[in-house]
PDB file of C-alpha atoms and ligand atoms in Angstrom:
ATOM      1  CA  MET A   1     126.451 101.873  35.553  1.00  0.00           C
ATOM      2  CA  SER A   2     123.004 100.205  35.102  1.00  0.00           C
ATOM      3  CA  ARG A   3     121.470 100.256  31.618  1.00  0.00           C
ATOM      4  CA  LEU A   4     119.082 103.092  30.883  1.00  0.00           C
ATOM      5  CA  PHE A   5     115.331 102.730  30.263  1.00  0.00           C
ATOM      6  CA  ARG A   6     114.025 104.834  27.358  1.00  0.00           C
ATOM      7  CA  ALA A   7     110.271 105.303  26.649  1.00  0.00           C
ATOM      8  CA  VAL A   8     107.996 107.445  24.513  1.00  0.00           C
ATOM      9  CA  ILE A   9     104.383 108.513  25.193  1.00  0.00           C
ATOM     10  CA  MET A  10     102.168 109.460  22.256  1.00  0.00           C
ATOM     11  CA  GLY A  11      98.590 110.706  21.947  1.00  0.00           C
ATOM     12  CA  PRO A  12      96.338 113.288  20.328  1.00  0.00           C
ATOM     13  CA  PRO A  13      95.835 116.747  21.851  1.00  0.00           C
ATOM     14  CA  GLY A  14      94.109 116.403  25.225  1.00  0.00           C
ATOM     15  CA  SER A  15      94.789 112.682  25.546  1.00  0.00           C
ATOM     16  CA  GLY A  16      96.478 112.981  28.946  1.00  0.00           C
ATOM     17  CA  LYS A  17     100.101 112.713  27.711  1.00  0.00           C
ATOM     18  CA  GLY A  18     101.335 115.428  30.063  1.00  0.00           C
ATOM     19  CA  THR A  19      99.208 114.219  32.977  1.00  0.00           C
ATOM     20  CA  ILE A  20     100.417 110.634  32.686  1.00  0.00           C
ATOM     21  CA  SER A  21     104.001 111.640  31.960  1.00  0.00           C
ATOM     22  CA  GLU A  22     104.134 113.492  35.334  1.00  0.00           C
ATOM     23  CA  ARG A  23     102.793 110.407  37.122  1.00  0.00           C
ATOM     24  CA  ILE A  24     105.384 108.211  35.454  1.00  0.00           C
ATOM     25  CA  ALA A  25     108.202 110.631  36.304  1.00  0.00           C
ATOM     26  CA  ARG A  26     107.009 110.786  39.924  1.00  0.00           C
ATOM     27  CA  GLY A  27     106.391 107.073  40.336  1.00  0.00           C
ATOM     28  CA  PHE A  28     109.286 105.557  38.372  1.00  0.00           C
ATOM     29  CA  GLY A  29     111.950 108.308  38.491  1.00  0.00           C
ATOM     30  CA  LEU A  30     112.088 108.631  34.689  1.00  0.00           C
ATOM     31  CA  GLN A  31     113.114 112.081  33.421  1.00  0.00           C
ATOM     32  CA  HIS A  32     110.053 113.608  31.723  1.00  0.00           C
ATOM     33  CA  LEU A  33     111.292 115.250  28.511  1.00  0.00           C
ATOM     34  CA  SER A  34     108.475 117.249  26.870  1.00  0.00           C
ATOM     35  CA  SER A  35     109.168 118.560  23.365  1.00  0.00           C
ATOM     36  CA  GLY A  36     106.700 121.355  23.952  1.00  0.00           C
ATOM     37  CA  ASP A  37     108.467 122.430  27.224  1.00  0.00           C
ATOM     38  CA  PHE A  38     111.812 122.259  25.468  1.00  0.00           C
ATOM     39  CA  LEU A  39     110.532 124.474  22.660  1.00  0.00           C
ATOM     40  CA  ARG A  40     109.044 126.945  25.196  1.00  0.00           C
ATOM     41  CA  GLU A  41     112.473 127.115  26.926  1.00  0.00           C
ATOM     42  CA  ASN A  42     114.110 127.937  23.577  1.00  0.00           C
ATOM     43  CA  ILE A  43     111.446 130.544  22.781  1.00  0.00           C
ATOM     44  CA  ALA A  44     111.850 132.148  26.198  1.00  0.00           C
ATOM     45  CA  SER A  45     115.645 132.182  25.746  1.00  0.00           C
ATOM     46  CA  ASN A  46     115.226 133.690  22.298  1.00  0.00           C
ATOM     47  CA  THR A  47     117.544 131.063  20.745  1.00  0.00           C
ATOM     48  CA  GLU A  48     117.761 130.779  16.930  1.00  0.00           C
ATOM     49  CA  ALA A  49     115.701 127.577  17.075  1.00  0.00           C
ATOM     50  CA  GLY A  50     113.218 129.178  19.459  1.00  0.00           C
ATOM     51  CA  VAL A  51     112.640 132.160  17.223  1.00  0.00           C
ATOM     52  CA  LEU A  52     112.082 129.840  14.220  1.00  0.00           C
ATOM     53  CA  ALA A  53     109.889 127.433  16.146  1.00  0.00           C
ATOM     54  CA  LYS A  54     107.700 130.261  17.415  1.00  0.00           C
ATOM     55  CA  THR A  55     106.711 131.236  13.850  1.00  0.00           C
ATOM     56  CA  TYR A  56     105.242 127.726  13.313  1.00  0.00           C
ATOM     57  CA  ILE A  57     103.694 127.300  16.781  1.00  0.00           C
ATOM     58  CA  GLU A  58     101.873 130.629  16.509  1.00  0.00           C
ATOM     59  CA  LYS A  59     100.240 129.331  13.314  1.00  0.00           C
ATOM     60  CA  GLY A  60      99.214 126.012  15.008  1.00  0.00           C
ATOM     61  CA  LEU A  61     101.714 124.177  12.818  1.00  0.00           C
ATOM     62  CA  LEU A  62     104.263 121.482  13.679  1.00  0.00           C
ATOM     63  CA  VAL A  63     107.844 122.692  13.855  1.00  0.00           C
ATOM     64  CA  PRO A  64     109.838 121.301  10.916  1.00  0.00           C
ATOM     65  CA  ASP A  65     111.397 117.860  11.494  1.00  0.00           C
ATOM     66  CA  HIS A  66     114.973 119.024  11.013  1.00  0.00           C
ATOM     67  CA  VAL A  67     114.568 121.777  13.590  1.00  0.00           C
ATOM     68  CA  MET A  68     113.125 119.294  16.156  1.00  0.00           C
ATOM     69  CA  THR A  69     115.721 116.560  15.603  1.00  0.00           C
ATOM     70  CA  ARG A  70     118.530 119.103  15.717  1.00  0.00           C
ATOM     71  CA  LEU A  71     117.154 120.400  19.009  1.00  0.00           C
ATOM     72  CA  LEU A  72     116.252 117.156  20.738  1.00  0.00           C
ATOM     73  CA  LEU A  73     118.681 114.484  19.625  1.00  0.00           C
ATOM     74  CA  PRO A  74     121.887 116.106  21.077  1.00  0.00           C
ATOM     75  CA  ARG A  75     119.932 116.615  24.359  1.00  0.00           C
ATOM     76  CA  LEU A  76     118.985 112.916  24.453  1.00  0.00           C
ATOM     77  CA  GLU A  77     122.530 111.772  23.551  1.00  0.00           C
ATOM     78  CA  GLU A  78     123.866 113.859  26.492  1.00  0.00           C
ATOM     79  CA  MET A  79     121.593 111.879  28.891  1.00  0.00           C
ATOM     80  CA  THR A  80     123.881 108.980  29.546  1.00  0.00           C
ATOM     81  CA  CYS A  81     123.058 108.614  33.209  1.00  0.00           C
ATOM     82  CA  HIS A  82     119.319 108.999  33.397  1.00  0.00           C
ATOM     83  CA  SER A  83     116.389 106.934  32.072  1.00  0.00           C
ATOM     84  CA  TRP A  84     113.772 109.091  30.310  1.00  0.00           C
ATOM     85  CA  LEU A  85     110.266 109.383  29.008  1.00  0.00           C
ATOM     86  CA  LEU A  86     109.885 111.444  25.838  1.00  0.00           C
ATOM     87  CA  ASP A  87     106.577 113.291  25.487  1.00  0.00           C
ATOM     88  CA  GLY A  88     105.557 114.973  22.210  1.00  0.00           C
ATOM     89  CA  PHE A  89     108.462 113.550  20.195  1.00  0.00           C
ATOM     90  CA  PRO A  90     108.593 111.793  17.792  1.00  0.00           C
ATOM     91  CA  ARG A  91     105.401 113.102  16.057  1.00  0.00           C
ATOM     92  CA  THR A  92     106.309 112.202  12.491  1.00  0.00           C
ATOM     93  CA  LEU A  93     107.933 109.248  10.729  1.00  0.00           C
ATOM     94  CA  ALA A  94     111.028 111.349   9.900  1.00  0.00           C
ATOM     95  CA  GLN A  95     111.407 112.181  13.578  1.00  0.00           C
ATOM     96  CA  ALA A  96     110.911 108.520  14.584  1.00  0.00           C
ATOM     97  CA  GLU A  97     113.563 107.361  12.094  1.00  0.00           C
ATOM     98  CA  ALA A  98     115.988 109.997  13.357  1.00  0.00           C
ATOM     99  CA  LEU A  99     115.339 108.891  16.979  1.00  0.00           C
ATOM    100  CA  ASN A 100     115.621 105.203  16.136  1.00  0.00           C
ATOM    101  CA  SER A 101     119.014 105.793  14.476  1.00  0.00           C
ATOM    102  CA  SER A 102     120.209 107.558  17.612  1.00  0.00           C
ATOM    103  CA  CYS A 103     118.984 105.218  20.386  1.00  0.00           C
ATOM    104  CA  GLU A 104     116.950 102.118  21.032  1.00  0.00           C
ATOM    105  CA  LEU A 105     113.596 102.528  22.761  1.00  0.00           C
ATOM    106  CA  ASP A 106     112.315 100.024  25.319  1.00  0.00           C
ATOM    107  CA  LEU A 107     108.604 100.967  25.291  1.00  0.00           C
ATOM    108  CA  VAL A 108     106.104 103.226  23.513  1.00  0.00           C
ATOM    109  CA  ILE A 109     102.761 104.148  25.178  1.00  0.00           C
ATOM    110  CA  SER A 110      99.989 105.260  22.787  1.00  0.00           C
ATOM    111  CA  LEU A 111      96.815 106.877  24.133  1.00  0.00           C
ATOM    112  CA  ASN A 112      93.785 106.279  22.043  1.00  0.00           C
ATOM    113  CA  ILE A 113      91.001 108.587  23.482  1.00  0.00           C
ATOM    114  CA  PRO A 114      87.540 109.290  21.963  1.00  0.00           C
ATOM    115  CA  LEU A 115      87.055 112.621  20.134  1.00  0.00           C
ATOM    116  CA  GLU A 116      84.201 113.749  22.413  1.00  0.00           C
ATOM    117  CA  THR A 117      86.405 113.157  25.452  1.00  0.00           C
ATOM    118  CA  LEU A 118      89.240 115.210  23.897  1.00  0.00           C
ATOM    119  CA  LYS A 119      86.779 118.036  23.095  1.00  0.00           C
ATOM    120  CA  GLU A 120      85.446 118.025  26.666  1.00  0.00           C
ATOM    121  CA  ARG A 121      88.907 118.015  28.239  1.00  0.00           C
ATOM    122  CA  LEU A 122      90.394 120.702  26.032  1.00  0.00           C
ATOM    123  CA  SER A 123      87.354 123.009  26.568  1.00  0.00           C
ATOM    124  CA  HIS A 124      88.375 123.025  30.272  1.00  0.00           C
ATOM    125  CA  ARG A 125      92.142 123.068  29.812  1.00  0.00           C
ATOM    126  CA  TRP A 126      93.985 126.070  31.151  1.00  0.00           C
ATOM    127  CA  ILE A 127      97.773 126.488  30.798  1.00  0.00           C
ATOM    128  CA  HIS A 128     100.480 128.559  32.514  1.00  0.00           C
ATOM    129  CA  GLN A 129     102.183 129.493  29.199  1.00  0.00           C
ATOM    130  CA  ALA A 130     105.699 130.209  30.622  1.00  0.00           C
ATOM    131  CA  SER A 131     106.032 126.851  32.412  1.00  0.00           C
ATOM    132  CA  GLY A 132     103.667 124.676  30.377  1.00  0.00           C
ATOM    133  CA  ARG A 133     101.894 123.658  33.625  1.00  0.00           C
ATOM    134  CA  VAL A 134      98.456 122.284  32.724  1.00  0.00           C
ATOM    135  CA  TYR A 135      95.201 122.502  34.636  1.00  0.00           C
ATOM    136  CA  ASN A 136      91.632 121.414  33.982  1.00  0.00           C
ATOM    137  CA  MET A 137      88.607 122.996  35.640  1.00  0.00           C
ATOM    138  CA  CYS A 138      86.954 119.585  35.986  1.00  0.00           C
ATOM    139  CA  PHE A 139      89.985 117.296  36.623  1.00  0.00           C
ATOM    140  CA  ASN A 140      92.806 119.232  38.245  1.00  0.00           C
ATOM    141  CA  PRO A 141      91.765 122.820  38.817  1.00  0.00           C
ATOM    142  CA  PRO A 142      94.185 125.470  40.113  1.00  0.00           C
ATOM    143  CA  ARG A 143      93.884 126.416  43.761  1.00  0.00           C
ATOM    144  CA  VAL A 144      92.725 129.934  42.716  1.00  0.00           C
ATOM    145  CA  GLN A 145      90.650 130.038  39.499  1.00  0.00           C
ATOM    146  CA  GLY A 146      92.538 131.523  36.568  1.00  0.00           C
ATOM    147  CA  VAL A 147      96.014 131.719  38.176  1.00  0.00           C
ATOM    148  CA  ASP A 148      99.008 129.348  38.255  1.00  0.00           C
ATOM    149  CA  ASP A 149      99.527 127.577  41.573  1.00  0.00           C
ATOM    150  CA  ILE A 150     103.270 128.285  41.648  1.00  0.00           C
ATOM    151  CA  THR A 151     103.649 131.806  40.280  1.00  0.00           C
ATOM    152  CA  GLY A 152     100.199 133.280  40.666  1.00  0.00           C
ATOM    153  CA  GLU A 153     100.401 134.385  37.093  1.00  0.00           C
ATOM    154  CA  PRO A 154      97.316 134.305  34.853  1.00  0.00           C
ATOM    155  CA  LEU A 155      96.407 131.088  33.030  1.00  0.00           C
ATOM    156  CA  ILE A 156      95.355 131.083  29.370  1.00  0.00           C
ATOM    157  CA  GLN A 157      93.329 128.852  27.088  1.00  0.00           C
ATOM    158  CA  GLN A 158      95.037 127.984  23.783  1.00  0.00           C
ATOM    159  CA  ASP A 159      93.216 129.057  20.618  1.00  0.00           C
ATOM    160  CA  ASP A 160      93.848 125.685  19.054  1.00  0.00           C
ATOM    161  CA  ASP A 161      92.156 123.918  22.062  1.00  0.00           C
ATOM    162  CA  LYS A 162      88.812 125.297  20.898  1.00  0.00           C
ATOM    163  CA  PRO A 163      86.429 122.644  19.435  1.00  0.00           C
ATOM    164  CA  GLU A 164      86.482 124.172  15.907  1.00  0.00           C
ATOM    165  CA  ALA A 165      90.315 123.834  15.791  1.00  0.00           C
ATOM    166  CA  LEU A 166      90.381 120.417  17.413  1.00  0.00           C
ATOM    167  CA  VAL A 167      88.921 118.358  14.567  1.00  0.00           C
ATOM    168  CA  ALA A 168      91.594 119.575  12.124  1.00  0.00           C
ATOM    169  CA  ARG A 169      94.322 119.034  14.735  1.00  0.00           C
ATOM    170  CA  LEU A 170      93.079 115.514  15.415  1.00  0.00           C
ATOM    171  CA  ARG A 171      92.928 114.610  11.736  1.00  0.00           C
ATOM    172  CA  HIS A 172      96.482 115.907  11.278  1.00  0.00           C
ATOM    173  CA  TYR A 173      97.649 114.009  14.391  1.00  0.00           C
ATOM    174  CA  LYS A 174      96.171 110.729  13.076  1.00  0.00           C
ATOM    175  CA  ASP A 175      97.751 111.303   9.615  1.00  0.00           C
ATOM    176  CA  VAL A 176     101.284 111.881  10.973  1.00  0.00           C
ATOM    177  CA  ALA A 177     101.110 109.571  13.970  1.00  0.00           C
ATOM    178  CA  LYS A 178      99.891 106.397  12.157  1.00  0.00           C
ATOM    179  CA  PRO A 179     103.246 105.617  10.433  1.00  0.00           C
ATOM    180  CA  VAL A 180     105.012 106.185  13.711  1.00  0.00           C
ATOM    181  CA  ILE A 181     102.647 103.866  15.556  1.00  0.00           C
ATOM    182  CA  ASP A 182     103.094 101.252  12.812  1.00  0.00           C
ATOM    183  CA  VAL A 183     106.924 101.391  13.248  1.00  0.00           C
ATOM    184  CA  TYR A 184     106.756 100.784  16.995  1.00  0.00           C
ATOM    185  CA  LYS A 185     104.025  98.133  16.569  1.00  0.00           C
ATOM    186  CA  ALA A 186     106.346  96.321  14.158  1.00  0.00           C
ATOM    187  CA  LYS A 187     109.120  96.501  16.753  1.00  0.00           C
ATOM    188  CA  GLY A 188     106.844  94.875  19.312  1.00  0.00           C
ATOM    189  CA  ILE A 189     107.265  97.735  21.821  1.00  0.00           C
ATOM    190  CA  LEU A 190     103.908  99.579  21.355  1.00  0.00           C
ATOM    191  CA  HIS A 191     101.291  99.465  24.134  1.00  0.00           C
ATOM    192  CA  THR A 192      97.978 101.180  23.408  1.00  0.00           C
ATOM    193  CA  PHE A 193      95.486 102.375  26.093  1.00  0.00           C
ATOM    194  CA  SER A 194      91.955 103.490  25.477  1.00  0.00           C
ATOM    195  CA  ASP A 195      89.528 104.941  28.039  1.00  0.00           C
ATOM    196  CA  THR A 196      87.723 108.192  28.846  1.00  0.00           C
ATOM    197  CA  ASP A 197      89.344 108.528  32.261  1.00  0.00           C
ATOM    198  CA  THR A 198      93.061 108.841  32.971  1.00  0.00           C
ATOM    199  CA  ASP A 199      92.540 107.519  36.480  1.00  0.00           C
ATOM    200  CA  ARG A 200      91.185 104.226  34.999  1.00  0.00           C
ATOM    201  CA  ILE A 201      94.112 103.972  32.486  1.00  0.00           C
ATOM    202  CA  TRP A 202      96.824 104.733  35.071  1.00  0.00           C
ATOM    203  CA  PRO A 203      96.841 101.375  36.989  1.00  0.00           C
ATOM    204  CA  TYR A 204      97.433  99.496  33.735  1.00  0.00           C
ATOM    205  CA  ILE A 205     100.210 101.780  32.676  1.00  0.00           C
ATOM    206  CA  SER A 206     101.737 101.550  36.158  1.00  0.00           C
ATOM    207  CA  SER A 207     101.622  97.750  36.064  1.00  0.00           C
ATOM    208  CA  LEU A 208     103.180  97.689  32.575  1.00  0.00           C
ATOM    209  CA  LEU A 209     106.070  99.909  33.703  1.00  0.00           C
ATOM    210  CA  SER A 210     106.588  97.886  36.894  1.00  0.00           C
ATOM    211  CA  ALA A 211     106.930  94.785  34.701  1.00  0.00           C
ATOM    212  CA  LYS A 212     109.093  96.407  32.046  1.00  0.00           C
ATOM    213  CA  ILE A 213     111.519  98.561  34.024  1.00  0.00           C
ATOM    214  CA  PRO A 214     114.209  96.319  35.535  1.00  0.00           C
ATOM    215  CA  THR A 215     114.277  96.677  39.372  1.00  0.00           C
ATOM    216  CA  ASP A 216     117.900  97.809  39.459  1.00  0.00           C
ATOM    217  CA  ILE A 217     117.121 100.677  37.008  1.00  0.00           C
ATOM    218  CA  ALA A 218     113.921 101.727  38.854  1.00  0.00           C
ATOM    219  CA  ASP A 219     115.749 101.737  42.221  1.00  0.00           C
ATOM    220  CA  ALA A 220     118.693 103.673  40.796  1.00  0.00           C
ATOM    221  CA  GLN A 221     116.401 106.241  39.184  1.00  0.00           C
ATOM    222  CA  ARG A 222     114.349 106.713  42.346  1.00  0.00           C
ATOM    223  CA  ALA A 223     117.493 107.067  44.407  1.00  0.00           C
ATOM    224  CA  SER A 224     118.881 109.684  42.001  1.00  0.00           C
ATOM    225  CA  THR A 225     115.706 111.760  42.088  1.00  0.00           C
ATOM    226  CA  HIS A 226     115.413 111.863  45.916  1.00  0.00           C
TER     227      HIS A 226
HETATM  228  N1  ATP B 301     107.805 116.753  17.990  1.00  0.00           N
HETATM  229  C1  ATP B 301     107.313 117.938  17.498  1.00  0.00           C
HETATM  230  N2  ATP B 301     107.384 118.169  16.187  1.00  0.00           N
HETATM  231  C2  ATP B 301     106.921 119.349  15.655  1.00  0.00           C
HETATM  232  N3  ATP B 301     106.340 120.299  16.410  1.00  0.00           N
HETATM  233  C3  ATP B 301     106.248 120.098  17.715  1.00  0.00           C
HETATM  234  C4  ATP B 301     106.704 118.927  18.386  1.00  0.00           C
HETATM  235  N4  ATP B 301     106.445 118.989  19.720  1.00  0.00           N
HETATM  236  C5  ATP B 301     105.850 120.196  19.886  1.00  0.00           C
HETATM  237  N5  ATP B 301     105.705 120.838  18.762  1.00  0.00           N
HETATM  238  C6  ATP B 301     105.116 122.166  18.558  1.00  0.00           C
HETATM  239  O1  ATP B 301     105.019 122.817  19.813  1.00  0.00           O
HETATM  240  C7  ATP B 301     103.640 123.052  20.115  1.00  0.00           C
HETATM  241  C8  ATP B 301     103.444 122.874  21.609  1.00  0.00           C
HETATM  242  O2  ATP B 301     103.724 121.509  21.937  1.00  0.00           O
HETATM  243  P1  ATP B 301     102.928 120.858  23.182  1.00  0.00           P
HETATM  244  O3  ATP B 301     103.277 119.408  23.108  1.00  0.00           O
HETATM  245  O4  ATP B 301     103.276 121.624  24.432  1.00  0.00           O
HETATM  246  O5  ATP B 301     101.488 121.245  22.804  1.00  0.00           O
HETATM  247  P2  ATP B 301     100.474 120.394  22.111  1.00  0.00           P
HETATM  248  O6  ATP B 301     101.068 119.510  21.051  1.00  0.00           O
HETATM  249  O7  ATP B 301      99.426 121.280  21.648  1.00  0.00           O
HETATM  250  O8  ATP B 301     100.064 119.410  23.325  1.00  0.00           O
HETATM  251  P3  ATP B 301      98.758 118.634  23.474  1.00  0.00           P
HETATM  252  O9  ATP B 301      98.939 117.448  22.584  1.00  0.00           O
HETATM  253  O10 ATP B 301      98.688 118.337  24.914  1.00  0.00           O
HETATM  254  O11 ATP B 301      97.657 119.537  22.968  1.00  0.00           O
HETATM  255  C9  ATP B 301     102.866 122.038  19.308  1.00  0.00           C
HETATM  256  O12 ATP B 301     101.546 122.482  19.069  1.00  0.00           O
HETATM  257  C10 ATP B 301     103.688 122.075  18.005  1.00  0.00           C
HETATM  258  O13 ATP B 301     103.391 123.167  17.169  1.00  0.00           O
HETATM  259  N1  LIG B 302      88.209 115.474  32.906  1.00  0.00           N
HETATM  260  C1  LIG B 302      89.388 114.895  32.738  1.00  0.00           C
HETATM  261  N2  LIG B 302      90.401 115.680  32.364  1.00  0.00           N
HETATM  262  C2  LIG B 302      91.600 115.084  32.183  1.00  0.00           C
HETATM  263  C3  LIG B 302      91.801 113.666  32.392  1.00  0.00           C
HETATM  264  N3  LIG B 302      93.122 113.421  32.132  1.00  0.00           N
HETATM  265  C4  LIG B 302      93.689 114.615  31.766  1.00  0.00           C
HETATM  266  N4  LIG B 302      92.782 115.589  31.821  1.00  0.00           N
HETATM  267  C5  LIG B 302      92.929 116.996  31.527  1.00  0.00           C
HETATM  268  O1  LIG B 302      92.737 117.131  30.094  1.00  0.00           O
HETATM  269  C6  LIG B 302      93.741 118.007  29.516  1.00  0.00           C
HETATM  270  C7  LIG B 302      94.623 117.198  28.596  1.00  0.00           C
HETATM  271  O2  LIG B 302      95.559 116.453  29.368  1.00  0.00           O
HETATM  272  P1  LIG B 302      97.140 116.549  28.876  1.00  0.00           P
HETATM  273  O3  LIG B 302      97.844 115.785  29.938  1.00  0.00           O
HETATM  274  O4  LIG B 302      97.163 115.874  27.513  1.00  0.00           O
HETATM  275  O5  LIG B 302      97.436 118.043  28.760  1.00  0.00           O
HETATM  276  C8  LIG B 302      94.437 118.640  30.696  1.00  0.00           C
HETATM  277  O6  LIG B 302      93.692 119.835  31.057  1.00  0.00           O
HETATM  278  C9  LIG B 302      94.307 117.614  31.800  1.00  0.00           C
HETATM  279  O7  LIG B 302      94.321 118.221  33.079  1.00  0.00           O
HETATM  280  C10 LIG B 302      90.697 112.875  32.787  1.00  0.00           C
HETATM  281  O8  LIG B 302      90.772 111.666  32.942  1.00  0.00           O
HETATM  282  N5  LIG B 302      89.500 113.506  32.909  1.00  0.00           N
END
């Protein structure tokens, strides 16, 4: 069995994490594991962790580290046959230390996007809450305004995507993400990308992954996803 490739993508709200994660999953066959999607699944299934997580998410707070690690690490340890890209975890140093004690990462992508760009993007972000599918009226609009392409259900805008909430979210992101970024920089696996346009960043990320993901792993992943 070929070795697995394990990567993480980090970035502030609206940085394009979800957008780029989907392109990486499609282009390189990595399993896209979104902590937000995983939490939404647990909330929808009314699990004990989901009920607890919901009380934090509704207040715009991060879910406690021990809840996140207890939820995610067993899921990652089960993935012995598929390379993956983790999106939205780790967000704190405690989460990074728990992840690092559980598995070795090959690469961390960090998106460093200007505040004004984040504000602009989030002001046009619409979400299908049940699936986590993300749209943007300027960048990737739904086929029919206001409804999800797959289910036809209404789209919503998150309260904490509003400009007045973003500055606080961004400050908190920078505070908790900096020690995580420092850990991966020290490990020599951090790659940072800065631009105002995801389509301009994507070719560089794609080239990096083409260089970093061994051909046998990429071929095996693509074969297993088709
Ligand atoms: N690793 C994590 N640790 C703690 N809380 C988390 C984590 N991942 C997600 N959450 C909680 O779940 C919520 C939804 O996560 P999700 O990534 O979908 O949204 P988000 O962080 O607002 O995304 P974006 O960065 O695109 O705005 C977060 O706002 C946060 O409250
Ligand atoms: N106008 C642009 N919007 C973009 C770009 N890349 C992503 N997006 C949209 O912004 C939000 C945040 O992205 P996410 O992947 O972090 O959720 C979302 O609505 C995307 O559709 C871009 O280059 N220009």
